[in-house]
Amino acid sequence: MRIFSKSLLAAAALTLPLAATVQGAGHGDNPYASHIAARQGYMQILAFNIGVLGGMARGNIDYDAEAAQTAANNLAAMAGVDGRPTWPAGSDNAALGDATRALPAIWEDMGGFGEEWMAYGAAASGMADAAGNGLEALQAAIGPLGGACGSCHRNFRQSDD
Amino acid sequence: MRFLRFLVILAILGAAAGWYLTAPQSLAASDIPERDGDAEHGELVFWAAGCASCHAAEDAEGDARLIMSGGRAFPSDFGTFYAPNISMDPDHGIGGWSEAEFLSAVRNGVSPEGQHYYPAFPYTTYARAGITDLQDLWAFMQTLPADATPSRDHDVGFPFSIRRSLGGWKLLFASDDWVIEGDDLSPQVMRGRYLVESLGHCGECHTPRNALGGLDYANWLAGAPNPSGEGRIPNITPAALTWSASDIANYLRDGFTPEFDSAGGEMAEVILNMAHLPDADRAAIAAYLQALPASE
């Protein structure tokens, strides 16, 4: 009897927190899975549009002023999205492992992280001003755009391994 | 008794030979051509050699990457190294140096006071650089601003704290031979080899090291653990880097992978340097990387 109640207690102790987490998240054991999915989806929209512009800049696809302008406008519009709700404290790779490459440095330096977003906005506007004005103008604007992406990824995203 | 005297003499000779062999060797005056450095070309050498990546302040951007105030920390298995001030400040930087002192520092790893530098400063790869290129670099560095930030002492434990021991390290590991040998390489691959193996010092991160910190040339550019402790620096031989030459060259200019993800980590900073080079140099680096033996 004593053994039975003890193991029942232990089982309850093990199950309760698990049940609470699952209920809170609805996505397995990662409470921020939907936040991370939103962030990564946002980045994929950027990569898709940068792919159009970069493909033209590199000569992989023919320059098309209208398509270039559309892609650049999308990038500038994305810069206006307030993504703050998708970056809750604790949704970093130290807490969640491989689910995200977001480094804890984001939350240790939220001001610096915000400045990087502003710099992305400036580079995206620069591209929107340039993309429709010919291939050379587009090529001149792609470097600063890559610089803005890299500047943020340098400090705030886990490197590839 | 005679045998004992023999042993003592042998020990003294051994110590003398060791002392002689580990002595810091400055560049001989006869090795330095008499010419005025070309500062304009020196700027390209400056970016190719990545000086700003270590000697500019942490997080410096734009023109601030030309202020060589030092201070950045480099943790390693041997201790933490701090990049010194190499701005033109005469007291805290290198503004009081002669050209010969600068060349000995960069190529031989020897300070004007005749001490060995720690190889966190990649002089073992700069030793492969052309002297005229380094004269041009010196001419360019003299156009950069002075900054009065004092250099910070390295935090290195015994026995590495004895700088003379680095003479032994140099005997074991320093070599100015090319890693990829051959006189039949195309001029483009040779230019790429110069940029990768010498100025660009790519092997310092992309090649694994042995227990004493010497490069493992058998696994040249085949990837290595990140000295910061997290993750790995990627293999950039054709075994793993399967991008086209044009993709590699473009990545070094705008920082985008073929999938238009961006470079991150230290490499984002390397690209800030590489973006200053002419297209032909980035294409040469790509050609060299594609000519490497595939190494798993």
CSV table of C-alpha atoms in Angstrom, one decimal:
chain,number,residue,atom,x,y,z
A,1,MET,CA,0.0,0.0,0.0
A,2,ARG,CA,2.7,2.4,1.0
A,3,ILE,CA,4.7,1.4,-2.1
A,4,PHE,CA,1.7,1.9,-4.3
A,5,SER,CA,0.9,5.4,-3.0
A,6,LYS,CA,4.5,6.4,-3.3
A,7,SER,CA,4.8,5.4,-6.9
A,8,LEU,CA,1.4,7.0,-7.6
A,9,LEU,CA,2.7,10.2,-6.2
A,10,ALA,CA,5.9,10.0,-8.2
A,11,ALA,CA,3.9,9.3,-11.4
A,12,ALA,CA,1.7,12.3,-10.7
A,13,ALA,CA,4.7,14.5,-10.0
A,14,LEU,CA,6.1,13.5,-13.4
A,15,THR,CA,3.0,13.8,-15.4
A,16,LEU,CA,1.6,17.1,-14.0
A,17,PRO,CA,4.2,19.5,-15.4
A,18,LEU,CA,4.2,17.7,-18.7
A,19,ALA,CA,0.4,18.1,-19.0
A,20,ALA,CA,0.7,21.7,-18.0
A,21,THR,CA,3.3,22.4,-20.7
A,22,VAL,CA,1.3,20.6,-23.4
A,23,GLN,CA,-1.8,22.4,-22.5
A,24,GLY,CA,-0.1,25.8,-22.5
A,25,ALA,CA,1.5,25.3,-25.9
A,26,GLY,CA,-0.4,22.9,-28.0
A,27,HIS,CA,2.9,22.2,-29.9
A,28,GLY,CA,4.7,19.4,-28.1
A,29,ASP,CA,7.2,20.5,-25.6
A,30,ASN,CA,8.2,23.8,-27.2
A,31,PRO,CA,5.9,26.6,-25.9
A,32,TYR,CA,7.1,29.0,-28.6
A,33,ALA,CA,6.8,26.8,-31.6
A,34,SER,CA,4.2,29.1,-33.3
A,35,HIS,CA,6.3,32.2,-32.6
A,36,ILE,CA,9.3,30.6,-34.2
A,37,ALA,CA,7.3,29.4,-37.1
A,38,ALA,CA,6.1,33.0,-37.7
A,39,ARG,CA,9.6,34.4,-37.5
A,40,GLN,CA,11.0,31.8,-39.9
A,41,GLY,CA,8.1,32.4,-42.3
A,42,TYR,CA,8.8,36.1,-42.2
A,43,MET,CA,12.4,35.4,-43.0
A,44,GLN,CA,11.4,33.1,-45.9
A,45,ILE,CA,9.3,35.9,-47.4
A,46,LEU,CA,12.4,38.1,-47.2
A,47,ALA,CA,14.6,35.4,-48.8
A,48,PHE,CA,12.0,34.8,-51.6
A,49,ASN,CA,12.0,38.5,-52.6
A,50,ILE,CA,15.8,38.9,-52.1
A,51,GLY,CA,16.1,35.8,-54.4
A,52,VAL,CA,14.4,37.7,-57.2
A,53,LEU,CA,16.7,40.8,-56.8
A,54,GLY,CA,19.8,38.8,-56.1
A,55,GLY,CA,19.2,36.5,-59.1
A,56,MET,CA,19.0,39.5,-61.3
A,57,ALA,CA,22.0,41.2,-59.7
A,58,ARG,CA,24.1,38.0,-60.3
A,59,GLY,CA,22.8,37.6,-63.9
A,60,ASN,CA,21.1,34.3,-63.1
A,61,ILE,CA,17.8,35.7,-64.3
A,62,ASP,CA,17.2,38.5,-66.8
A,63,TYR,CA,16.6,42.0,-65.3
A,64,ASP,CA,12.9,42.9,-65.3
A,65,ALA,CA,12.2,46.4,-63.9
A,66,GLU,CA,8.6,45.6,-62.9
A,67,ALA,CA,9.4,42.3,-61.1
A,68,ALA,CA,12.4,43.9,-59.4
A,69,GLN,CA,10.3,46.8,-58.2
A,70,THR,CA,7.6,44.4,-56.9
A,71,ALA,CA,10.2,42.4,-54.9
A,72,ALA,CA,11.8,45.6,-53.5
A,73,ASN,CA,8.4,47.0,-52.5
A,74,ASN,CA,7.6,43.7,-50.7
A,75,LEU,CA,10.9,44.0,-48.8
A,76,ALA,CA,10.1,47.6,-47.8
A,77,ALA,CA,6.6,46.6,-46.7
A,78,MET,CA,8.0,43.7,-44.6
A,79,ALA,CA,10.2,46.2,-42.8
A,80,GLY,CA,7.1,48.0,-41.7
A,81,VAL,CA,5.7,44.8,-39.9
A,82,ASP,CA,5.9,45.1,-36.1
A,83,GLY,CA,7.2,41.7,-35.3
A,84,ARG,CA,7.7,42.2,-31.6
A,85,PRO,CA,5.0,39.8,-30.4
A,86,THR,CA,6.9,37.0,-32.2
A,87,TRP,CA,10.0,37.5,-30.0
A,88,PRO,CA,9.0,36.6,-26.5
A,89,ALA,CA,11.8,36.3,-23.9
A,90,GLY,CA,12.9,32.7,-23.5
A,91,SER,CA,12.4,31.8,-27.2
A,92,ASP,CA,16.2,31.5,-27.8
A,93,ASN,CA,18.4,28.6,-28.7
A,94,ALA,CA,19.9,28.3,-25.3
A,95,ALA,CA,16.4,27.4,-23.9
A,96,LEU,CA,15.0,25.6,-26.9
A,97,GLY,CA,18.0,24.0,-28.7
A,98,ASP,CA,17.7,23.2,-32.3
A,99,ALA,CA,14.2,24.6,-32.7
A,100,THR,CA,15.6,28.1,-33.3
A,101,ARG,CA,18.9,29.8,-34.1
A,102,ALA,CA,17.9,33.0,-32.2
A,103,LEU,CA,20.7,33.7,-29.8
A,104,PRO,CA,20.1,34.8,-26.2
A,105,ALA,CA,22.0,38.0,-27.2
A,106,ILE,CA,18.8,39.3,-28.7
A,107,TRP,CA,17.2,39.6,-25.3
A,108,GLU,CA,20.4,40.8,-23.6
A,109,ASP,CA,20.6,43.6,-26.1
A,110,MET,CA,17.1,44.4,-27.3
A,111,GLY,CA,18.2,48.0,-28.2
A,112,GLY,CA,20.9,46.8,-30.5
A,113,PHE,CA,18.5,44.2,-32.0
A,114,GLY,CA,16.0,47.0,-32.7
A,115,GLU,CA,18.7,49.1,-34.4
A,116,GLU,CA,19.5,46.2,-36.7
A,117,TRP,CA,15.9,46.1,-37.8
A,118,MET,CA,16.0,49.8,-38.5
A,119,ALA,CA,19.1,49.3,-40.6
A,120,TYR,CA,17.3,46.6,-42.5
A,121,GLY,CA,14.4,49.1,-43.1
A,122,ALA,CA,16.9,51.7,-44.5
A,123,ALA,CA,18.5,49.1,-46.8
A,124,ALA,CA,15.1,47.9,-48.0
A,125,SER,CA,14.0,51.5,-48.8
A,126,GLY,CA,17.3,52.0,-50.6
A,127,MET,CA,16.5,49.0,-52.7
A,128,ALA,CA,12.9,50.1,-53.4
A,129,ASP,CA,14.3,53.4,-54.7
A,130,ALA,CA,16.8,51.6,-56.9
A,131,ALA,CA,15.4,48.4,-58.1
A,132,GLY,CA,13.2,49.7,-61.0
A,133,ASN,CA,15.9,52.0,-62.3
A,134,GLY,CA,18.0,49.5,-64.2
A,135,LEU,CA,20.3,46.6,-63.4
A,136,GLU,CA,23.3,48.8,-62.3
A,137,ALA,CA,21.2,50.6,-59.7
A,138,LEU,CA,19.9,47.3,-58.4
A,139,GLN,CA,23.4,45.8,-58.2
A,140,ALA,CA,24.6,48.8,-56.2
A,141,ALA,CA,21.7,48.4,-53.7
A,142,ILE,CA,22.2,44.6,-53.1
A,143,GLY,CA,25.4,45.0,-51.2
A,144,PRO,CA,24.0,47.3,-48.5
A,145,LEU,CA,21.0,44.9,-48.2
A,146,GLY,CA,23.3,41.9,-47.7
A,147,GLY,CA,25.3,44.0,-45.3
A,148,ALA,CA,22.1,44.7,-43.2
A,149,CYS,CA,21.2,41.0,-43.1
A,150,GLY,CA,24.7,39.9,-42.2
A,151,SER,CA,25.2,42.6,-39.6
A,152,CYS,CA,22.2,41.3,-37.6
A,153,HIS,CA,23.0,37.6,-38.2
A,154,ARG,CA,26.6,38.2,-37.1
A,155,ASN,CA,25.6,39.0,-33.5
A,156,PHE,CA,22.1,37.6,-33.1
A,157,ARG,CA,21.9,34.3,-35.0
A,158,GLN,CA,23.7,31.1,-34.3
A,159,SER,CA,26.2,30.4,-37.2
A,160,ASP,CA,25.8,27.4,-39.4
A,161,ASP,CA,27.5,24.3,-38.2
B,1,MET,CA,84.3,12.0,-14.0
B,2,ARG,CA,85.2,12.7,-17.6
B,3,PHE,CA,81.8,11.4,-18.6
B,4,LEU,CA,80.1,13.8,-16.2
B,5,ARG,CA,82.0,16.7,-17.6
B,6,PHE,CA,80.9,15.6,-21.1
B,7,LEU,CA,77.3,15.6,-20.0
B,8,VAL,CA,77.6,19.1,-18.5
B,9,ILE,CA,79.2,20.4,-21.7
B,10,LEU,CA,76.5,18.7,-23.7
B,11,ALA,CA,73.7,20.3,-21.6
B,12,ILE,CA,75.3,23.7,-22.0
B,13,LEU,CA,75.6,23.3,-25.7
B,14,GLY,CA,72.0,22.1,-25.9
B,15,ALA,CA,70.8,25.1,-24.0
B,16,ALA,CA,72.9,27.5,-26.1
B,17,ALA,CA,71.6,25.9,-29.3
B,18,GLY,CA,68.0,26.1,-28.0
B,19,TRP,CA,68.5,29.7,-27.0
B,20,TYR,CA,70.0,30.5,-30.4
B,21,LEU,CA,67.3,28.7,-32.4
B,22,THR,CA,64.4,30.3,-30.5
B,23,ALA,CA,65.8,33.8,-30.9
B,24,PRO,CA,63.4,36.2,-32.6
B,25,GLN,CA,64.6,36.9,-36.2
B,26,SER,CA,63.8,40.3,-37.6
B,27,LEU,CA,63.7,40.9,-41.4
B,28,ALA,CA,67.2,41.7,-42.8
B,29,ALA,CA,67.6,45.2,-44.2
B,30,SER,CA,68.8,43.6,-47.4
B,31,ASP,CA,65.5,41.9,-47.9
B,32,ILE,CA,63.6,45.2,-48.0
B,33,PRO,CA,63.4,46.9,-51.4
B,34,GLU,CA,64.1,50.7,-51.4
B,35,ARG,CA,60.8,52.1,-52.7
B,36,ASP,CA,58.0,54.3,-51.5
B,37,GLY,CA,54.9,52.3,-50.6
B,38,ASP,CA,51.7,52.9,-52.6
B,39,ALA,CA,49.0,53.7,-50.1
B,40,GLU,CA,46.2,53.3,-52.7
B,41,HIS,CA,47.2,49.7,-53.4
B,42,GLY,CA,47.9,49.3,-49.7
B,43,GLU,CA,44.2,49.8,-49.0
B,44,LEU,CA,43.4,46.7,-51.0
B,45,VAL,CA,46.1,44.8,-49.1
B,46,PHE,CA,44.5,46.1,-45.9
B,47,TRP,CA,41.0,44.7,-46.8
B,48,ALA,CA,42.4,41.5,-48.3
B,49,ALA,CA,44.4,40.9,-45.1
B,50,GLY,CA,41.4,41.5,-42.9
B,51,CYS,CA,43.2,43.8,-40.4
B,52,ALA,CA,40.0,45.5,-39.3
B,53,SER,CA,38.4,42.2,-38.3
B,54,CYS,CA,40.6,42.0,-35.3
B,55,HIS,CA,42.0,45.5,-34.7
B,56,ALA,CA,38.9,47.6,-35.2
B,57,ALA,CA,36.7,48.0,-32.1
B,58,GLU,CA,34.0,45.3,-31.5
B,59,ASP,CA,30.9,46.1,-33.6
B,60,ALA,CA,32.6,49.0,-35.4
B,61,GLU,CA,30.8,49.7,-38.7
B,62,GLY,CA,31.5,51.9,-41.8
B,63,ASP,CA,34.5,54.2,-41.4
B,64,ALA,CA,34.9,53.2,-37.8
B,65,ARG,CA,36.4,50.0,-39.2
B,66,LEU,CA,39.4,52.1,-40.1
B,67,ILE,CA,40.2,53.0,-36.5
B,68,MET,CA,42.7,50.4,-35.4
B,69,SER,CA,42.2,50.9,-31.6
B,70,GLY,CA,42.2,47.1,-30.8
B,71,GLY,CA,40.7,45.7,-27.7
B,72,ARG,CA,38.8,42.7,-29.1
B,73,ALA,CA,39.1,39.5,-27.0
B,74,PHE,CA,40.0,36.2,-28.6
B,75,PRO,CA,39.5,33.2,-26.3
B,76,SER,CA,41.6,30.1,-27.1
B,77,ASP,CA,42.8,26.9,-25.5
B,78,PHE,CA,45.9,28.8,-24.4
B,79,GLY,CA,44.3,31.8,-22.8
B,80,THR,CA,42.6,35.0,-24.0
B,81,PHE,CA,44.3,37.3,-26.4
B,82,TYR,CA,43.4,40.9,-26.8
B,83,ALA,CA,44.0,42.6,-30.2
B,84,PRO,CA,46.5,45.5,-29.6
B,85,ASN,CA,46.1,49.1,-30.7
B,86,ILE,CA,47.8,49.4,-34.1
B,87,SER,CA,46.6,52.9,-34.9
B,88,MET,CA,49.0,55.7,-35.6
B,89,ASP,CA,49.1,56.9,-32.0
B,90,PRO,CA,52.8,57.2,-31.2
B,91,ASP,CA,52.4,56.0,-27.5
B,92,HIS,CA,49.5,53.5,-27.6
B,93,GLY,CA,49.7,52.4,-31.2
B,94,ILE,CA,52.4,51.9,-33.8
B,95,GLY,CA,52.8,55.5,-35.0
B,96,GLY,CA,56.4,55.6,-33.9
B,97,TRP,CA,57.4,52.5,-35.9
B,98,SER,CA,59.7,52.4,-38.9
B,99,GLU,CA,58.8,50.5,-42.1
B,100,ALA,CA,61.3,47.8,-41.3
B,101,GLU,CA,59.8,47.3,-37.8
B,102,PHE,CA,56.3,47.0,-39.3
B,103,LEU,CA,57.5,44.4,-41.9
B,104,SER,CA,59.3,42.3,-39.2
B,105,ALA,CA,56.1,42.4,-37.1
B,106,VAL,CA,53.8,41.3,-39.9
B,107,ARG,CA,56.1,38.8,-41.7
B,108,ASN,CA,58.3,37.5,-38.9
B,109,GLY,CA,56.0,37.9,-35.8
B,110,VAL,CA,58.8,39.9,-34.0
B,111,SER,CA,58.1,43.2,-32.2
B,112,PRO,CA,60.4,46.3,-32.4
B,113,GLU,CA,61.6,45.3,-28.9
B,114,GLY,CA,62.7,41.9,-30.4
B,115,GLN,CA,60.0,39.8,-28.8
B,116,HIS,CA,58.0,37.0,-30.4
B,117,TYR,CA,54.3,37.8,-31.0
B,118,TYR,CA,51.7,35.2,-30.1
B,119,PRO,CA,50.4,33.5,-33.3
B,120,ALA,CA,46.8,34.7,-32.6
B,121,PHE,CA,48.3,37.4,-34.9
B,122,PRO,CA,48.5,35.3,-38.2
B,123,TYR,CA,52.1,36.3,-39.1
B,124,THR,CA,52.7,32.7,-40.1
B,125,THR,CA,50.4,33.2,-43.1
B,126,TYR,CA,51.4,36.8,-43.7
B,127,ALA,CA,55.0,35.4,-44.1
B,128,ARG,CA,53.8,34.3,-47.5
B,129,ALA,CA,52.9,37.9,-48.5
B,130,GLY,CA,55.0,39.9,-51.0
B,131,ILE,CA,57.2,42.5,-49.2
B,132,THR,CA,56.1,45.2,-51.6
B,133,ASP,CA,52.5,44.5,-50.8
B,134,LEU,CA,53.3,44.9,-47.1
B,135,GLN,CA,55.2,48.1,-47.8
B,136,ASP,CA,52.1,49.4,-49.5
B,137,LEU,CA,50.0,48.3,-46.5
B,138,TRP,CA,52.3,50.3,-44.2
B,139,ALA,CA,51.9,53.4,-46.5
B,140,PHE,CA,48.1,53.0,-46.2
B,141,MET,CA,48.1,52.4,-42.4
B,142,GLN,CA,50.0,55.7,-42.0
B,143,THR,CA,47.0,57.5,-43.5
B,144,LEU,CA,44.7,56.0,-40.8
B,145,PRO,CA,43.7,58.0,-37.7
B,146,ALA,CA,45.5,57.8,-34.3
B,147,ASP,CA,43.6,56.5,-31.3
B,148,ALA,CA,44.8,56.7,-27.7
B,149,THR,CA,43.1,53.5,-26.4
B,150,PRO,CA,45.8,51.6,-24.4
B,151,SER,CA,46.5,48.0,-25.5
B,152,ARG,CA,45.4,45.3,-23.0
B,153,ASP,CA,47.8,42.6,-21.8
B,154,HIS,CA,47.0,39.1,-23.0
B,155,ASP,CA,45.7,36.7,-20.4
B,156,VAL,CA,47.8,33.6,-21.1
B,157,GLY,CA,49.0,30.9,-18.7
B,158,PHE,CA,52.4,29.2,-18.1
B,159,PRO,CA,54.3,28.0,-20.2
B,160,PHE,CA,52.8,30.1,-23.0
B,161,SER,CA,53.3,33.2,-20.9
B,162,ILE,CA,57.1,32.9,-21.7
B,163,ARG,CA,57.4,34.5,-25.1
B,164,ARG,CA,60.7,32.8,-25.8
B,165,SER,CA,58.8,29.5,-25.9
B,166,LEU,CA,57.1,30.8,-29.1
B,167,GLY,CA,60.5,30.5,-30.8
B,168,GLY,CA,60.1,26.8,-30.5
B,169,TRP,CA,56.5,27.0,-31.7
B,170,LYS,CA,57.7,28.9,-34.8
B,171,LEU,CA,60.4,26.3,-35.5
B,172,LEU,CA,57.8,23.6,-35.4
B,173,PHE,CA,54.9,25.3,-37.3
B,174,ALA,CA,55.9,28.4,-39.1
B,175,SER,CA,56.6,28.0,-42.9
B,176,ASP,CA,56.3,30.3,-45.8
B,177,ASP,CA,55.9,27.5,-48.3
B,178,TRP,CA,52.6,27.3,-50.2
B,179,VAL,CA,50.2,24.7,-49.0
B,180,ILE,CA,49.0,23.9,-52.5
B,181,GLU,CA,52.2,23.5,-54.5
B,182,GLY,CA,52.8,23.5,-58.2
B,183,ASP,CA,54.1,25.9,-60.8
B,184,ASP,CA,51.5,24.7,-63.4
B,185,LEU,CA,48.6,26.4,-61.6
B,186,SER,CA,46.7,28.9,-63.8
B,187,PRO,CA,47.5,32.6,-63.0
B,188,GLN,CA,43.9,33.0,-61.6
B,189,VAL,CA,44.4,30.0,-59.2
B,190,MET,CA,47.8,31.4,-58.2
B,191,ARG,CA,46.2,34.8,-57.4
B,192,GLY,CA,43.5,33.0,-55.4
B,193,ARG,CA,46.2,31.0,-53.6
B,194,TYR,CA,47.9,34.2,-52.6
B,195,LEU,CA,44.7,35.7,-51.3
B,196,VAL,CA,43.6,32.6,-49.4
B,197,GLU,CA,46.9,31.2,-48.1
B,198,SER,CA,48.6,34.5,-47.4
B,199,LEU,CA,46.7,37.7,-47.0
B,200,GLY,CA,43.2,36.3,-46.4
B,201,HIS,CA,44.5,33.8,-43.7
B,202,CYS,CA,41.4,31.7,-44.3
B,203,GLY,CA,43.2,28.6,-43.0
B,204,GLU,CA,43.4,30.1,-39.5
B,205,CYS,CA,39.8,29.3,-38.9
B,206,HIS,CA,38.9,26.8,-41.6
B,207,THR,CA,41.8,24.4,-40.9
B,208,PRO,CA,41.9,22.2,-37.8
B,209,ARG,CA,44.8,22.6,-35.3
B,210,ASN,CA,46.9,20.0,-33.4
B,211,ALA,CA,47.3,20.0,-29.6
B,212,LEU,CA,50.0,22.7,-29.7
B,213,GLY,CA,48.0,25.0,-31.9
B,214,GLY,CA,49.8,24.3,-35.2
B,215,LEU,CA,47.7,23.9,-38.4
B,216,ASP,CA,46.9,20.4,-39.6
B,217,TYR,CA,47.9,20.8,-43.2
B,218,ALA,CA,46.7,17.3,-44.1
B,219,ASN,CA,43.2,18.7,-43.5
B,220,TRP,CA,43.7,22.1,-45.2
B,221,LEU,CA,40.5,24.1,-45.2
B,222,ALA,CA,38.5,21.0,-44.3
B,223,GLY,CA,36.6,22.7,-41.4
B,224,ALA,CA,37.4,23.0,-37.7
B,225,PRO,CA,35.8,23.5,-34.3
B,226,ASN,CA,34.9,27.1,-33.7
B,227,PRO,CA,37.4,28.5,-31.1
B,228,SER,CA,34.6,30.4,-29.5
B,229,GLY,CA,33.3,27.0,-28.4
B,230,GLU,CA,30.1,26.9,-30.3
B,231,GLY,CA,29.6,25.0,-33.6
B,232,ARG,CA,32.0,24.3,-36.4
B,233,ILE,CA,33.7,26.5,-39.0
B,234,PRO,CA,32.7,24.8,-42.3
B,235,ASN,CA,34.7,22.7,-44.7
B,236,ILE,CA,35.3,24.9,-47.8
B,237,THR,CA,37.0,22.2,-50.0
B,238,PRO,CA,35.0,20.8,-52.9
B,239,ALA,CA,34.0,17.9,-50.6
B,240,ALA,CA,31.5,20.2,-48.9
B,241,LEU,CA,31.4,23.5,-50.8
B,242,THR,CA,29.6,22.6,-53.9
B,243,TRP,CA,28.5,26.1,-55.0
B,244,SER,CA,29.5,27.4,-58.5
B,245,ALA,CA,32.5,29.7,-58.8
B,246,SER,CA,30.2,32.6,-59.5
B,247,ASP,CA,28.1,31.8,-56.3
B,248,ILE,CA,31.3,31.8,-54.2
B,249,ALA,CA,32.5,35.1,-55.7
B,250,ASN,CA,29.1,36.7,-55.2
B,251,TYR,CA,28.8,35.5,-51.6
B,252,LEU,CA,32.1,37.2,-50.9
B,253,ARG,CA,30.7,40.5,-52.2
B,254,ASP,CA,27.1,40.7,-51.0
B,255,GLY,CA,27.0,38.0,-48.3
B,256,PHE,CA,24.2,36.0,-49.8
B,257,THR,CA,24.3,32.2,-50.2
B,258,PRO,CA,22.9,30.7,-53.4
B,259,GLU,CA,19.6,30.3,-51.5
B,260,PHE,CA,19.8,34.0,-50.5
B,261,ASP,CA,20.2,33.3,-46.9
B,262,SER,CA,22.9,35.6,-45.5
B,263,ALA,CA,26.3,34.9,-44.0
B,264,GLY,CA,26.4,35.1,-40.2
B,265,GLY,CA,28.9,34.9,-37.4
B,266,GLU,CA,32.5,35.9,-38.1
B,267,MET,CA,32.0,35.3,-41.8
B,268,ALA,CA,29.7,38.3,-42.1
B,269,GLU,CA,32.6,40.4,-41.0
B,270,VAL,CA,35.0,38.8,-43.4
B,271,ILE,CA,32.6,39.7,-46.2
B,272,LEU,CA,32.8,43.4,-45.1
B,273,ASN,CA,36.5,43.1,-46.0
B,274,MET,CA,36.2,41.0,-49.1
B,275,ALA,CA,33.5,43.4,-50.6
B,276,HIS,CA,36.3,46.0,-51.0
B,277,LEU,CA,38.3,43.8,-53.4
B,278,PRO,CA,37.9,43.9,-57.2
B,279,ASP,CA,35.7,41.3,-58.8
B,280,ALA,CA,38.7,39.6,-60.3
B,281,ASP,CA,40.1,38.8,-56.8
B,282,ARG,CA,36.9,37.3,-55.5
B,283,ALA,CA,36.7,35.2,-58.7
B,284,ALA,CA,40.3,34.1,-58.1
B,285,ILE,CA,39.5,33.0,-54.6
B,286,ALA,CA,36.6,31.0,-55.9
B,287,ALA,CA,38.8,29.4,-58.6
B,288,TYR,CA,41.4,28.4,-55.9
B,289,LEU,CA,38.8,26.9,-53.6
B,290,GLN,CA,37.4,24.8,-56.5
B,291,ALA,CA,40.9,23.6,-57.4
B,292,LEU,CA,41.5,22.3,-53.9
B,293,PRO,CA,41.6,18.5,-53.3
B,294,ALA,CA,38.3,17.4,-51.8
B,295,SER,CA,39.0,16.8,-48.1
B,296,GLU,CA,36.3,15.2,-45.9
